[in-house]
mmCIF file of C-alpha atoms and ligand atoms in Angstrom:
data_model
loop_
_atom_site.group_PDB
_atom_site.id
_atom_site.type_symbol
_atom_site.label_atom_id
_atom_site.label_comp_id
_atom_site.label_asym_id
_atom_site.label_seq_id
_atom_site.Cartn_x
_atom_site.Cartn_y
_atom_site.Cartn_z
ATOM 1 C CA MET G 13 4.507 25.236 -3.584
ATOM 2 C CA ASP G 14 3.258 23.332 -0.396
ATOM 3 C CA ASN G 15 6.002 22.251 1.347
ATOM 4 C CA ARG G 16 4.429 20.274 3.450
ATOM 5 C CA PRO G 17 4.870 16.430 3.847
ATOM 6 C CA ILE G 18 2.426 13.372 2.934
ATOM 7 C CA GLY G 19 1.267 11.800 4.823
ATOM 8 C CA PHE G 20 1.190 7.451 4.661
ATOM 9 C CA LEU G 21 -0.302 5.109 6.362
ATOM 10 C CA ASP G 22 -0.400 1.514 6.196
ATOM 11 C CA SER G 23 -1.900 -1.298 9.251
ATOM 12 C CA GLY G 24 1.912 -2.606 9.601
ATOM 13 C CA VAL G 25 5.083 -1.683 7.695
ATOM 14 C CA GLY G 26 2.657 -2.752 3.848
ATOM 15 C CA GLY G 27 3.309 1.009 3.269
ATOM 16 C CA LEU G 28 6.920 1.054 2.699
ATOM 17 C CA THR G 29 6.387 -0.818 -0.419
ATOM 18 C CA VAL G 30 4.006 3.036 -1.380
ATOM 19 C CA VAL G 31 6.899 5.310 -0.160
ATOM 20 C CA LYS G 32 9.640 3.615 -1.491
ATOM 21 C CA GLU G 33 8.845 4.036 -4.979
ATOM 22 C CA LEU G 34 7.630 7.669 -3.724
ATOM 23 C CA ILE G 35 11.483 8.704 -2.853
ATOM 24 C CA ARG G 36 12.410 7.481 -6.396
ATOM 25 C CA GLN G 37 9.168 8.967 -8.106
ATOM 26 C CA LEU G 38 9.394 12.099 -6.756
ATOM 27 C CA PRO G 39 12.641 12.378 -4.230
ATOM 28 C CA GLN G 40 12.060 16.736 -2.500
ATOM 29 C CA GLU G 41 8.462 15.387 -1.513
ATOM 30 C CA GLU G 42 8.326 14.508 2.391
ATOM 31 C CA VAL G 43 6.745 11.948 4.149
ATOM 32 C CA VAL G 44 5.258 11.114 7.942
ATOM 33 C CA TYR G 45 4.445 8.259 7.718
ATOM 34 C CA ILE G 46 1.710 5.705 10.281
ATOM 35 C CA GLY G 47 1.925 2.276 11.051
ATOM 36 C CA ASP G 48 -0.051 0.441 13.191
ATOM 37 C CA SER G 49 1.423 -2.625 13.031
ATOM 38 C CA ALA G 50 -0.036 -3.503 17.189
ATOM 39 C CA ARG G 51 -2.864 -4.043 15.137
ATOM 40 C CA ALA G 52 -1.991 -5.713 11.881
ATOM 41 C CA PRO G 53 -3.516 -7.421 10.251
ATOM 42 C CA TYR G 54 -6.542 -5.435 9.160
ATOM 43 C CA GLY G 55 -7.602 -8.229 6.571
ATOM 44 C CA PRO G 56 -9.398 -10.420 8.879
ATOM 45 C CA ARG G 57 -11.030 -8.209 10.482
ATOM 46 C CA SER G 58 -14.630 -6.377 10.482
ATOM 47 C CA ALA G 59 -15.288 -3.863 8.224
ATOM 48 C CA GLU G 60 -16.600 -1.387 11.532
ATOM 49 C CA GLN G 61 -13.241 -1.920 12.690
ATOM 50 C CA ILE G 62 -11.250 -0.949 9.873
ATOM 51 C CA ARG G 63 -13.648 1.698 9.171
ATOM 52 C CA ASP G 64 -12.901 3.520 13.217
ATOM 53 C CA PHE G 65 -8.451 2.022 12.959
ATOM 54 C CA THR G 66 -7.805 3.905 9.550
ATOM 55 C CA TRP G 67 -9.898 6.847 10.998
ATOM 56 C CA ASP G 68 -7.363 6.657 14.002
ATOM 57 C CA LEU G 69 -4.563 7.281 11.514
ATOM 58 C CA VAL G 70 -6.247 9.896 9.604
ATOM 59 C CA ARG G 71 -6.467 11.640 12.384
ATOM 60 C CA PHE G 72 -2.847 11.506 13.796
ATOM 61 C CA LEU G 73 -1.445 11.994 9.763
ATOM 62 C CA LEU G 74 -4.108 15.705 10.294
ATOM 63 C CA THR G 75 -2.120 16.214 13.101
ATOM 64 C CA LYS G 76 0.979 16.463 11.238
ATOM 65 C CA ASP G 77 -0.110 19.114 8.973
ATOM 66 C CA VAL G 78 -0.281 16.688 6.029
ATOM 67 C CA LYS G 79 -1.051 18.365 2.393
ATOM 68 C CA MET G 80 -1.909 14.979 0.989
ATOM 69 C CA ILE G 81 -2.733 11.821 2.533
ATOM 70 C CA VAL G 82 -2.082 8.689 0.608
ATOM 71 C CA ILE G 83 -4.307 5.411 2.031
ATOM 72 C CA ALA G 84 -1.383 3.066 1.299
ATOM 73 C CA CYS G 85 -3.010 0.083 1.768
ATOM 74 C CA ASN G 86 -5.694 -1.605 -0.033
ATOM 75 C CA THR G 87 -8.076 -3.013 3.388
ATOM 76 C CA ALA G 88 -8.303 0.591 4.100
ATOM 77 C CA THR G 89 -8.407 1.755 0.362
ATOM 78 C CA ALA G 90 -11.622 -1.138 -0.106
ATOM 79 C CA VAL G 91 -13.424 -0.123 2.938
ATOM 80 C CA VAL G 92 -12.741 3.260 3.505
ATOM 81 C CA TRP G 93 -11.951 5.638 1.473
ATOM 82 C CA GLU G 94 -14.335 7.163 -0.544
ATOM 83 C CA ASP G 95 -15.375 7.964 3.091
ATOM 84 C CA ILE G 96 -12.367 10.001 3.742
ATOM 85 C CA LYS G 97 -12.257 11.851 1.030
ATOM 86 C CA ALA G 98 -15.447 12.320 1.361
ATOM 87 C CA LYS G 99 -14.671 14.761 4.505
ATOM 88 C CA LEU G 100 -11.139 15.562 4.485
ATOM 89 C CA ASP G 101 -10.489 18.959 2.018
ATOM 90 C CA ILE G 102 -7.303 18.144 1.350
ATOM 91 C CA PRO G 103 -6.531 15.086 -1.253
ATOM 92 C CA VAL G 104 -6.414 11.486 -0.335
ATOM 93 C CA ILE G 105 -5.697 8.933 -2.707
ATOM 94 C CA GLY G 106 -5.841 5.342 -1.999
ATOM 95 C CA VAL G 107 -4.525 2.018 -3.962
ATOM 96 C CA ILE G 108 -7.188 0.145 -5.642
ATOM 97 C CA LEU G 109 -7.818 2.256 -8.663
ATOM 98 C CA PRO G 110 -4.333 2.619 -9.986
ATOM 99 C CA GLY G 111 -3.766 -1.158 -9.754
ATOM 100 C CA ALA G 112 -7.272 -1.669 -11.964
ATOM 101 C CA SER G 113 -5.919 0.551 -15.067
ATOM 102 C CA ALA G 114 -2.452 -0.776 -14.334
ATOM 103 C CA ALA G 115 -3.246 -4.159 -14.910
ATOM 104 C CA ILE G 116 -5.649 -3.571 -17.361
ATOM 105 C CA GLN G 117 -2.971 -1.625 -19.843
ATOM 106 C CA THR G 118 -0.808 -5.453 -18.705
ATOM 107 C CA ASN G 119 -3.139 -6.940 -18.858
ATOM 108 C CA GLN G 120 -3.126 -9.593 -23.164
ATOM 109 C CA GLY G 121 -5.346 -12.452 -22.844
ATOM 110 C CA GLY G 122 -8.615 -10.921 -21.191
ATOM 111 C CA LYS G 123 -8.257 -12.489 -17.454
ATOM 112 C CA ILE G 124 -6.379 -11.092 -14.854
ATOM 113 C CA GLY G 125 -5.054 -12.316 -11.342
ATOM 114 C CA VAL G 126 -6.061 -10.812 -7.966
ATOM 115 C CA ILE G 127 -4.598 -11.972 -4.468
ATOM 116 C CA GLY G 128 -5.426 -9.449 -1.841
ATOM 117 C CA THR G 129 -6.092 -10.137 2.620
ATOM 118 C CA PRO G 130 -9.267 -11.495 3.068
ATOM 119 C CA MET G 131 -11.650 -7.733 3.467
ATOM 120 C CA THR G 132 -10.094 -6.590 0.030
ATOM 121 C CA ILE G 133 -10.837 -10.526 -1.299
ATOM 122 C CA GLN G 134 -14.357 -10.378 -0.216
ATOM 123 C CA SER G 135 -15.071 -6.658 -0.778
ATOM 124 C CA ASP G 136 -15.214 -7.809 -4.706
ATOM 125 C CA ILE G 137 -13.789 -4.223 -5.387
ATOM 126 C CA TYR G 138 -10.772 -5.056 -7.431
ATOM 127 C CA ARG G 139 -13.680 -7.098 -10.000
ATOM 128 C CA GLU G 140 -15.629 -4.242 -10.297
ATOM 129 C CA LYS G 141 -13.041 -1.237 -11.027
ATOM 130 C CA ILE G 142 -11.306 -3.554 -13.500
ATOM 131 C CA GLN G 143 -14.880 -4.261 -15.510
ATOM 132 C CA LEU G 144 -16.006 -0.475 -14.983
ATOM 133 C CA LEU G 145 -12.706 -0.096 -16.547
ATOM 134 C CA SER G 146 -13.616 -3.589 -19.614
ATOM 135 C CA PRO G 147 -15.747 -5.129 -19.051
ATOM 136 C CA GLN G 148 -14.901 -8.314 -20.934
ATOM 137 C CA THR G 149 -11.862 -9.120 -18.685
ATOM 138 C CA GLU G 150 -12.219 -11.789 -16.075
ATOM 139 C CA VAL G 151 -10.812 -11.348 -13.419
ATOM 140 C CA MET G 152 -9.910 -14.302 -10.438
ATOM 141 C CA SER G 153 -9.461 -13.338 -7.441
ATOM 142 C CA LEU G 154 -7.858 -15.318 -4.314
ATOM 143 C CA SER G 155 -7.993 -14.102 -0.724
ATOM 144 C CA CYS G 156 -3.996 -15.233 0.966
ATOM 145 C CA PRO G 157 -4.825 -14.174 5.345
ATOM 146 C CA ARG G 158 -1.081 -15.139 5.680
ATOM 147 C CA PHE G 159 1.168 -13.509 3.488
ATOM 148 C CA ALA G 160 0.738 -10.069 5.481
ATOM 149 C CA PRO G 161 1.184 -11.870 9.110
ATOM 150 C CA LEU G 162 4.809 -13.439 6.994
ATOM 151 C CA VAL G 163 5.443 -9.756 6.390
ATOM 152 C CA GLU G 164 5.002 -7.923 9.508
ATOM 153 C CA SER G 165 7.529 -11.105 11.080
ATOM 154 C CA ASN G 166 10.423 -9.796 8.678
ATOM 155 C CA GLU G 167 10.321 -13.516 7.244
ATOM 156 C CA ILE G 168 10.775 -12.923 3.345
ATOM 157 C CA SER G 169 12.978 -14.857 2.301
ATOM 158 C CA SER G 170 13.111 -17.973 4.341
ATOM 159 C CA ASN G 171 12.081 -21.713 3.507
ATOM 160 C CA LEU G 172 8.899 -21.406 5.587
ATOM 161 C CA ALA G 173 7.440 -17.800 3.567
ATOM 162 C CA ARG G 174 8.631 -19.318 0.674
ATOM 163 C CA GLN G 175 6.208 -22.324 1.319
ATOM 164 C CA VAL G 176 3.518 -20.267 2.189
ATOM 165 C CA VAL G 177 3.312 -18.466 -1.053
ATOM 166 C CA TYR G 178 3.987 -21.172 -3.120
ATOM 167 C CA GLU G 179 0.770 -23.327 -1.211
ATOM 168 C CA SER G 180 -1.321 -20.502 -1.394
ATOM 169 C CA LEU G 181 -1.103 -19.483 -4.939
ATOM 170 C CA ILE G 182 -1.820 -23.160 -5.944
ATOM 171 C CA PRO G 183 -5.844 -22.151 -7.181
ATOM 172 C CA MET G 184 -4.149 -19.418 -9.506
ATOM 173 C CA ILE G 185 -1.586 -21.422 -11.894
ATOM 174 C CA ASP G 186 -2.345 -23.163 -14.705
ATOM 175 C CA GLN G 187 -5.187 -20.808 -14.574
ATOM 176 C CA GLY G 188 -4.488 -18.642 -17.760
ATOM 177 C CA VAL G 189 -3.547 -15.607 -16.068
ATOM 178 C CA ASP G 190 -1.367 -13.651 -17.482
ATOM 179 C CA THR G 191 -1.191 -10.492 -14.574
ATOM 180 C CA LEU G 192 -1.304 -10.105 -11.103
ATOM 181 C CA VAL G 193 -2.386 -7.805 -8.896
ATOM 182 C CA LEU G 194 -0.466 -7.631 -5.472
ATOM 183 C CA GLY G 195 -3.293 -6.145 -4.346
ATOM 184 C CA CYS G 196 -2.761 -5.726 -0.531
ATOM 185 C CA THR G 197 0.837 -3.375 0.030
ATOM 186 C CA HIS G 198 2.571 -5.647 2.466
ATOM 187 C CA TYR G 199 3.055 -8.656 -0.984
ATOM 188 C CA PRO G 200 5.726 -6.341 -2.269
ATOM 189 C CA LEU G 201 8.814 -7.443 -0.002
ATOM 190 C CA LEU G 202 7.416 -10.899 -1.648
ATOM 191 C CA ARG G 203 7.816 -9.957 -5.259
ATOM 192 C CA PRO G 204 10.545 -12.510 -5.849
ATOM 193 C CA LEU G 205 8.644 -15.702 -3.714
ATOM 194 C CA ILE G 206 5.237 -14.799 -5.940
ATOM 195 C CA GLN G 207 6.846 -14.427 -9.144
ATOM 196 C CA GLU G 208 8.834 -17.390 -9.037
ATOM 197 C CA ALA G 209 5.572 -19.833 -7.729
ATOM 198 C CA VAL G 210 3.053 -17.677 -10.351
ATOM 199 C CA GLY G 211 6.613 -18.288 -13.489
ATOM 200 C CA ASP G 212 7.958 -15.657 -15.441
ATOM 201 C CA GLY G 213 4.937 -15.290 -17.262
ATOM 202 C CA VAL G 214 3.204 -13.777 -15.032
ATOM 203 C CA SER G 215 3.261 -10.071 -15.407
ATOM 204 C CA LEU G 216 3.053 -8.497 -11.123
ATOM 205 C CA ILE G 217 1.603 -4.902 -10.411
ATOM 206 C CA ASP G 218 2.078 -3.344 -7.493
ATOM 207 C CA SER G 219 -0.697 -1.796 -6.738
ATOM 208 C CA GLY G 220 1.286 0.843 -4.407
ATOM 209 C CA ALA G 221 4.009 1.783 -6.603
ATOM 210 C CA GLU G 222 1.354 2.584 -9.416
ATOM 211 C CA CYS G 223 -0.716 5.213 -7.468
ATOM 212 C CA ILE G 224 2.822 7.571 -7.387
ATOM 213 C CA ARG G 225 1.855 8.696 -10.475
ATOM 214 C CA ASP G 226 -1.594 9.299 -9.433
ATOM 215 C CA VAL G 227 -0.033 11.613 -6.447
ATOM 216 C CA SER G 228 2.447 12.779 -8.782
ATOM 217 C CA VAL G 229 -0.811 14.023 -11.245
ATOM 218 C CA LEU G 230 -2.449 15.584 -8.251
ATOM 219 C CA LEU G 231 0.946 17.473 -6.956
ATOM 220 C CA ASN G 232 1.007 19.397 -10.324
ATOM 221 C CA TYR G 233 -2.738 19.523 -10.665
ATOM 222 C CA PHE G 234 -3.006 22.061 -7.693
ATOM 223 C CA GLN G 235 0.964 23.181 -7.606
ATOM 224 C CA LEU G 236 1.358 21.589 -4.414
ATOM 225 C CA ASN G 237 4.883 20.052 -5.165
ATOM 226 C CA ARG G 238 7.753 20.733 -2.607
ATOM 227 C CA SER G 239 10.346 23.115 -3.514
ATOM 228 C CA TRP G 240 14.005 21.702 -3.451
ATOM 229 C CA GLN G 241 14.985 25.427 -1.409
ATOM 230 C CA GLU G 242 13.861 23.908 2.084
ATOM 231 C CA GLY G 243 16.777 21.468 1.447
ATOM 232 C CA GLU G 244 16.520 17.490 1.915
ATOM 233 C CA PRO G 245 13.573 15.706 2.933
ATOM 234 C CA ASN G 246 13.231 15.018 6.388
ATOM 235 C CA HIS G 247 10.876 12.589 6.515
ATOM 236 C CA ARG G 248 9.676 11.313 9.474
ATOM 237 C CA PHE G 249 8.169 7.056 10.575
ATOM 238 C CA TYR G 250 5.983 5.893 13.077
ATOM 239 C CA THR G 251 4.730 3.192 14.620
ATOM 240 C CA THR G 252 2.078 1.543 16.862
ATOM 241 C CA ALA G 253 4.254 -1.785 17.694
ATOM 242 C CA SER G 254 8.069 -2.120 18.267
ATOM 243 C CA ALA G 255 9.769 1.289 16.333
ATOM 244 C CA LYS G 256 13.009 -1.043 16.807
ATOM 245 C CA ILE G 257 11.078 -3.985 14.250
ATOM 246 C CA PHE G 258 9.588 -1.098 12.104
ATOM 247 C CA LYS G 259 13.197 0.625 11.397
ATOM 248 C CA GLU G 260 15.300 -2.884 10.895
ATOM 249 C CA ILE G 261 12.215 -3.875 8.760
ATOM 250 C CA ALA G 262 11.892 0.062 7.135
ATOM 251 C CA GLU G 263 16.022 0.457 6.327
ATOM 252 C CA ASN G 264 16.085 -3.139 5.390
ATOM 253 C CA TRP G 265 13.324 -1.930 2.324
ATOM 254 C CA LEU G 266 14.394 1.467 1.892
ATOM 255 C CA LYS G 267 18.108 1.992 2.289
ATOM 256 C CA ILE G 268 17.883 4.984 3.833
ATOM 257 C CA GLU G 269 18.532 5.417 7.598
ATOM 258 C CA ILE G 270 15.117 6.368 9.520
ATOM 259 C CA ASN G 271 13.757 8.192 12.704
ATOM 260 C CA VAL G 272 11.063 5.654 14.244
ATOM 261 C CA GLU G 273 8.959 6.562 16.862
ATOM 262 C CA HIS G 274 6.651 4.692 19.021
ATOM 263 C CA VAL G 275 3.523 5.878 19.405
ATOM 264 C CA ASP G 276 -0.150 4.810 21.121
ATOM 265 C CA LEU G 277 -3.587 6.392 19.036
HETATM 266 N N1 DGL F 308 -1.266 -3.817 4.254
HETATM 267 C C1 DGL F 308 -2.600 -3.928 3.332
HETATM 268 C C2 DGL F 308 -3.424 -3.817 2.880
HETATM 269 O O1 DGL F 308 -2.710 -4.204 1.342
HETATM 270 C C3 DGL F 308 -3.070 -5.154 4.828
HETATM 271 C C4 DGL F 308 -2.662 -6.103 5.685
HETATM 272 C C5 DGL F 308 -3.731 -6.621 6.831
HETATM 273 O O2 DGL F 308 -2.831 -5.739 7.762
HETATM 274 O O3 DGL F 308 -4.132 -7.452 6.466
HETATM 275 O O4 DGL F 308 -4.163 -4.585 1.855
#
């Protein structure tokens, strides 16, 4: 048993989609979350900046004595997961490999679509990981730079959001893709609009939610589960921007009351 919390990091509120799945699948675990909304979006930034910012978040989580870190951000996973994993002596989970395997499992027609931030798509990491596991599978990638800013400003169901989502996804429509990876943890907040744009025949893969299966396997393997005797978990959320906006988005999404603190990194 290890009763310490699990650390989650993201450029902003996107990692909450991963936390939601953790709370559903592993309700006894405790969360410490840091979202860097003051510097979001990460997607259009240089690899060097993304690396530096992500390390800032990792260092913050380490001060909270976490037993494991979940990089709940595809962009940060694409750029710096391997480096962080190699340097820390606690398990570090990224979201890309779990998303790639889930997509292969679901896919029927041999063609998988991937949407993500400019950096994730430019890195081509989903194609690399999907074809590493299944070389015959075709991958069609599309960058959607306007999605994360919509979510950060809590525009997830407005007419503007519907229009941006539809327009951005036009190149993906009628391409014979039956599986679409939501390769950014912000995108599940836009899921109904994305599904409406691509049609019901396309299965959406939530890369962040998929990674909780890996979290669970590692907790079991290394016997790191938190004990029920500790009582209800006391989740803690931190943001580098407005605690009020973060709290509004988070409570609406997670359907629980939470404490949010502003921090300067
Ligand atoms: N949530 C992030 C991801 O999964 C990044 C969004 C952004 O900051 O551009 O890629």
